[in-house]
Amino acid sequence: LYSIYRILDKGDVESAQNRNKYNVSYLIAKYDLIQKKEIKIAINKGDYKNQQNMYVVVNQGEIYLFDETHLYRLHSSDLSLEVISEAPKDLVQLQRNAAQVVNGKLYLFSEESNYSFDFKLNMWESLPNPSLDAQELVFGKVEATRVVNDKIHVYSTQSRMIFDTTKNTWSAKAHLSPLGSELGVDSLFIGQYVYDFMSESVKENKETKTTHT
């Protein structure tokens, strides 16, 4: 088990913008789940630009982290972070569940643009946009993504689009679905079901269940 925790250290105050500057570092711990003990812990200090999000993906057993500015590889031996590639400038405002790895490629969906990264070729490639009737999936909020048979199902607030990674094309139109609006930030896809861990309480009675699938 690898635990990744972002640390923000307050720096000097920018008088011009009247905002605080923060130094970003990452505390990474490695645990042995069989022996039930901590193996190693390390703090990575570097020139990390993003203060908000770090996305973790796995490709062929290797752990990668993406912070909207750079793609890093985690070295399991000393828990250090190595810069693999600088991200395209317009790849910003990613949502939490908008990153997926399919057949050696990292796919990222943002509000302004969509990209893939080929781990073998170490190269970024711009992805096509959906049709006009599904522009909210390009410029709106992506609630969740799910990989099924080399196709990435992209859920927005009220609809679903499917991106075929083998053909590099989107489905012809958006499919209306209330699923996206039901998903919380900690939702988890397993098989044909999605499990949603909602923070607000739900009253259960004889006619309704609190489980959403």
Tab-separated table of C-alpha atoms in Angstrom:
chain	number	residue	atom	x	y	z
A	1	LEU	CA	0.000	0.000	0.000
A	2	TYR	CA	1.347	3.409	-1.028
A	3	SER	CA	-0.010	6.476	0.755
A	4	ILE	CA	0.488	9.859	-0.925
A	5	TYR	CA	-0.168	13.044	1.023
A	6	ARG	CA	0.250	16.633	-0.199
A	7	ILE	CA	1.834	19.111	2.228
A	8	LEU	CA	1.418	22.871	1.831
A	9	ASP	CA	3.921	25.081	3.666
A	10	LYS	CA	2.970	28.749	3.775
A	11	GLY	CA	5.597	30.989	2.196
A	12	ASP	CA	5.859	34.709	1.653
A	13	VAL	CA	2.772	36.821	1.084
A	14	GLU	CA	2.442	38.246	-2.416
A	15	SER	CA	1.693	41.890	-1.754
A	16	ALA	CA	0.675	42.548	-5.359
A	17	GLN	CA	-2.053	39.920	-5.413
A	18	ASN	CA	-2.609	39.757	-1.660
A	19	ARG	CA	-2.507	35.971	-1.725
A	20	ASN	CA	-0.393	33.440	0.116
A	21	LYS	CA	2.299	31.456	-1.641
A	22	TYR	CA	2.757	27.849	-0.652
A	23	ASN	CA	5.649	25.455	-1.008
A	24	VAL	CA	4.304	22.071	-2.090
A	25	SER	CA	5.870	18.780	-1.022
A	26	TYR	CA	4.644	15.172	-1.020
A	27	LEU	CA	4.884	12.740	1.863
A	28	ILE	CA	4.842	9.158	0.561
A	29	ALA	CA	4.642	6.091	2.787
A	30	LYS	CA	4.949	2.422	1.844
A	31	TYR	CA	3.212	-0.263	3.907
A	32	ASP	CA	3.408	-4.056	3.913
A	33	LEU	CA	-0.178	-5.289	4.216
A	34	ILE	CA	0.883	-8.872	5.016
A	35	GLN	CA	3.339	-8.039	7.781
A	36	LYS	CA	1.178	-5.070	8.825
A	37	LYS	CA	4.035	-2.642	9.186
A	38	GLU	CA	5.437	0.489	7.593
A	39	ILE	CA	8.407	-0.196	5.333
A	40	LYS	CA	9.520	3.277	4.340
A	41	ILE	CA	8.449	6.906	4.452
A	42	ALA	CA	9.871	9.828	2.476
A	43	ILE	CA	9.141	13.504	1.883
A	44	ASN	CA	9.605	14.768	-1.687
A	45	LYS	CA	10.419	18.469	-1.900
A	46	GLY	CA	10.574	20.008	-5.340
A	47	ASP	CA	9.313	22.699	-7.651
A	48	TYR	CA	5.728	21.428	-7.635
A	49	LYS	CA	3.422	23.998	-9.218
A	50	ASN	CA	-0.018	22.614	-8.513
A	51	GLN	CA	-1.435	23.234	-5.048
A	52	GLN	CA	-4.755	21.452	-5.574
A	53	ASN	CA	-4.715	18.006	-7.161
A	54	MET	CA	-2.427	15.056	-7.723
A	55	TYR	CA	-3.759	12.169	-9.819
A	56	VAL	CA	-2.390	8.659	-9.282
A	57	VAL	CA	-2.490	6.032	-12.031
A	58	VAL	CA	-0.835	2.653	-12.545
A	59	ASN	CA	0.689	1.357	-15.781
A	60	GLN	CA	2.207	-2.142	-15.906
A	61	GLY	CA	2.868	-2.150	-12.178
A	62	GLU	CA	4.519	1.276	-12.176
A	63	ILE	CA	2.908	4.129	-10.219
A	64	TYR	CA	2.649	7.537	-11.895
A	65	LEU	CA	1.481	10.865	-10.502
A	66	PHE	CA	0.115	13.779	-12.506
A	67	ASP	CA	-0.338	17.281	-11.074
A	68	GLU	CA	-1.608	19.110	-14.196
A	69	THR	CA	1.875	20.495	-14.907
A	70	HIS	CA	4.104	17.401	-14.970
A	71	LEU	CA	3.895	13.622	-15.050
A	72	TYR	CA	6.020	11.859	-12.423
A	73	ARG	CA	7.058	8.242	-11.872
A	74	LEU	CA	7.236	6.945	-8.309
A	75	HIS	CA	10.348	4.870	-7.598
A	76	SER	CA	9.217	2.142	-5.202
A	77	SER	CA	12.725	1.651	-3.760
A	78	ASP	CA	13.339	5.114	-2.277
A	79	LEU	CA	9.852	6.643	-2.864
A	80	SER	CA	11.312	9.494	-4.901
A	81	LEU	CA	9.444	11.208	-7.755
A	82	GLU	CA	11.035	11.451	-11.201
A	83	VAL	CA	9.751	13.887	-13.820
A	84	ILE	CA	8.726	11.919	-16.915
A	85	SER	CA	7.175	14.661	-19.011
A	86	GLU	CA	5.856	18.219	-18.914
A	87	ALA	CA	2.132	18.416	-19.572
A	88	PRO	CA	0.552	20.441	-22.390
A	89	LYS	CA	-0.147	24.017	-21.308
A	90	ASP	CA	-3.912	23.827	-21.917
A	91	LEU	CA	-4.411	20.628	-19.928
A	92	VAL	CA	-5.909	22.217	-16.814
A	93	GLN	CA	-8.945	21.985	-14.547
A	94	LEU	CA	-9.013	18.202	-14.433
A	95	GLN	CA	-11.641	16.480	-12.340
A	96	ARG	CA	-10.750	13.911	-9.710
A	97	ASN	CA	-11.916	10.859	-11.670
A	98	ALA	CA	-10.910	12.059	-15.136
A	99	ALA	CA	-7.734	9.951	-15.558
A	100	GLN	CA	-7.611	6.394	-16.934
A	101	VAL	CA	-4.890	4.079	-18.302
A	102	VAL	CA	-5.792	1.861	-21.267
A	103	ASN	CA	-3.268	-0.290	-23.184
A	104	GLY	CA	-0.199	1.652	-22.125
A	105	LYS	CA	-1.742	5.101	-22.595
A	106	LEU	CA	-2.878	7.636	-20.037
A	107	TYR	CA	-6.134	9.399	-20.978
A	108	LEU	CA	-7.004	12.733	-19.357
A	109	PHE	CA	-10.258	14.667	-19.760
A	110	SER	CA	-10.405	18.324	-18.729
A	111	GLU	CA	-12.781	21.261	-19.062
A	112	GLU	CA	-10.854	22.752	-21.983
A	113	SER	CA	-9.067	19.885	-23.730
A	114	ASN	CA	-8.523	16.121	-23.790
A	115	TYR	CA	-5.165	14.366	-24.149
A	116	SER	CA	-3.485	10.970	-24.105
A	117	PHE	CA	0.084	10.162	-23.062
A	118	ASP	CA	1.911	7.158	-24.525
A	119	PHE	CA	4.173	5.748	-21.793
A	120	LYS	CA	6.270	3.806	-24.303
A	121	LEU	CA	6.817	6.678	-26.746
A	122	ASN	CA	6.864	9.323	-23.985
A	123	MET	CA	4.596	11.518	-26.102
A	124	TRP	CA	1.398	13.548	-25.622
A	125	GLU	CA	-1.362	13.517	-28.219
A	126	SER	CA	-4.398	15.777	-28.427
A	127	LEU	CA	-7.715	13.898	-28.503
A	128	PRO	CA	-10.713	14.901	-30.635
A	129	ASN	CA	-13.651	16.682	-29.052
A	130	PRO	CA	-17.114	15.138	-28.754
A	131	SER	CA	-19.910	16.296	-31.039
A	132	LEU	CA	-21.571	19.647	-30.468
A	133	ASP	CA	-24.460	18.160	-28.506
A	134	ALA	CA	-22.024	16.914	-25.866
A	135	GLN	CA	-19.763	19.935	-25.426
A	136	GLU	CA	-20.436	19.933	-21.684
A	137	LEU	CA	-18.086	16.933	-21.498
A	138	VAL	CA	-15.296	19.076	-22.914
A	139	PHE	CA	-15.974	22.350	-21.120
A	140	GLY	CA	-18.107	21.119	-18.231
A	141	LYS	CA	-17.539	18.997	-15.163
A	142	VAL	CA	-16.548	15.348	-15.600
A	143	GLU	CA	-18.099	13.419	-12.711
A	144	ALA	CA	-16.534	10.010	-13.364
A	145	THR	CA	-14.848	7.774	-15.941
A	146	ARG	CA	-14.990	4.011	-16.342
A	147	VAL	CA	-13.097	1.641	-18.695
A	148	VAL	CA	-15.058	-1.194	-20.323
A	149	ASN	CA	-13.512	-3.236	-23.166
A	150	ASP	CA	-10.972	-0.557	-24.217
A	151	LYS	CA	-13.709	2.094	-24.186
A	152	ILE	CA	-13.810	4.931	-21.665
A	153	HIS	CA	-17.264	5.907	-20.432
A	154	VAL	CA	-17.161	9.594	-19.477
A	155	TYR	CA	-19.938	10.763	-17.162
A	156	SER	CA	-20.842	14.421	-16.851
A	157	THR	CA	-23.535	15.808	-14.584
A	158	GLN	CA	-26.475	14.650	-16.710
A	159	SER	CA	-25.107	12.579	-19.582
A	160	ARG	CA	-22.599	9.945	-20.683
A	161	MET	CA	-20.249	9.805	-23.672
A	162	ILE	CA	-18.103	6.875	-24.767
A	163	PHE	CA	-14.547	7.283	-26.082
A	164	ASP	CA	-13.224	4.356	-28.145
A	165	THR	CA	-9.457	4.164	-27.511
A	166	THR	CA	-8.913	1.742	-30.408
A	167	LYS	CA	-10.446	4.137	-32.968
A	168	ASN	CA	-9.712	7.413	-31.144
A	169	THR	CA	-13.335	8.500	-31.631
A	170	TRP	CA	-16.302	9.512	-29.459
A	171	SER	CA	-19.775	8.045	-29.628
A	172	ALA	CA	-22.060	9.886	-32.048
A	173	LYS	CA	-24.164	11.506	-29.339
A	174	ALA	CA	-24.500	11.878	-25.610
A	175	HIS	CA	-26.602	9.388	-23.681
A	176	LEU	CA	-28.877	10.984	-21.116
A	177	SER	CA	-28.250	9.527	-17.693
A	178	PRO	CA	-28.980	10.685	-14.151
A	179	LEU	CA	-26.013	8.660	-12.901
A	180	GLY	CA	-23.489	11.503	-12.951
A	181	SER	CA	-25.592	13.747	-10.758
A	182	GLU	CA	-25.850	10.949	-8.163
A	183	LEU	CA	-22.116	10.290	-7.871
A	184	GLY	CA	-20.092	11.644	-4.977
A	185	VAL	CA	-16.352	12.305	-5.017
A	186	ASP	CA	-15.591	8.907	-3.468
A	187	SER	CA	-17.667	6.779	-5.850
A	188	LEU	CA	-16.052	3.507	-6.931
A	189	PHE	CA	-16.706	1.335	-10.011
A	190	ILE	CA	-16.389	-2.446	-9.562
A	191	GLY	CA	-17.611	-4.716	-12.348
A	192	GLN	CA	-21.081	-3.685	-13.495
A	193	TYR	CA	-21.814	-1.705	-10.337
A	194	VAL	CA	-20.889	1.702	-8.971
A	195	TYR	CA	-20.662	2.243	-5.226
A	196	ASP	CA	-21.289	5.759	-3.976
A	197	PHE	CA	-20.079	6.846	-0.535
A	198	MET	CA	-22.216	9.913	0.097
A	199	SER	CA	-21.538	12.322	2.945
A	200	GLU	CA	-25.137	13.376	3.525
A	201	SER	CA	-27.545	11.137	5.388
A	202	VAL	CA	-30.311	9.275	3.559
A	203	LYS	CA	-33.522	8.213	5.301
A	204	GLU	CA	-34.402	4.593	4.646
A	205	ASN	CA	-37.962	3.275	4.643
A	206	LYS	CA	-39.792	0.187	3.440
A	207	GLU	CA	-40.102	1.455	-0.131
A	208	THR	CA	-36.562	2.763	-0.674
A	209	LYS	CA	-33.063	1.546	-0.088
A	210	THR	CA	-30.001	3.653	0.581
A	211	THR	CA	-27.917	1.713	-1.965
A	212	HIS	CA	-27.500	3.339	-5.410
A	213	THR	CA	-26.262	1.314	-8.409
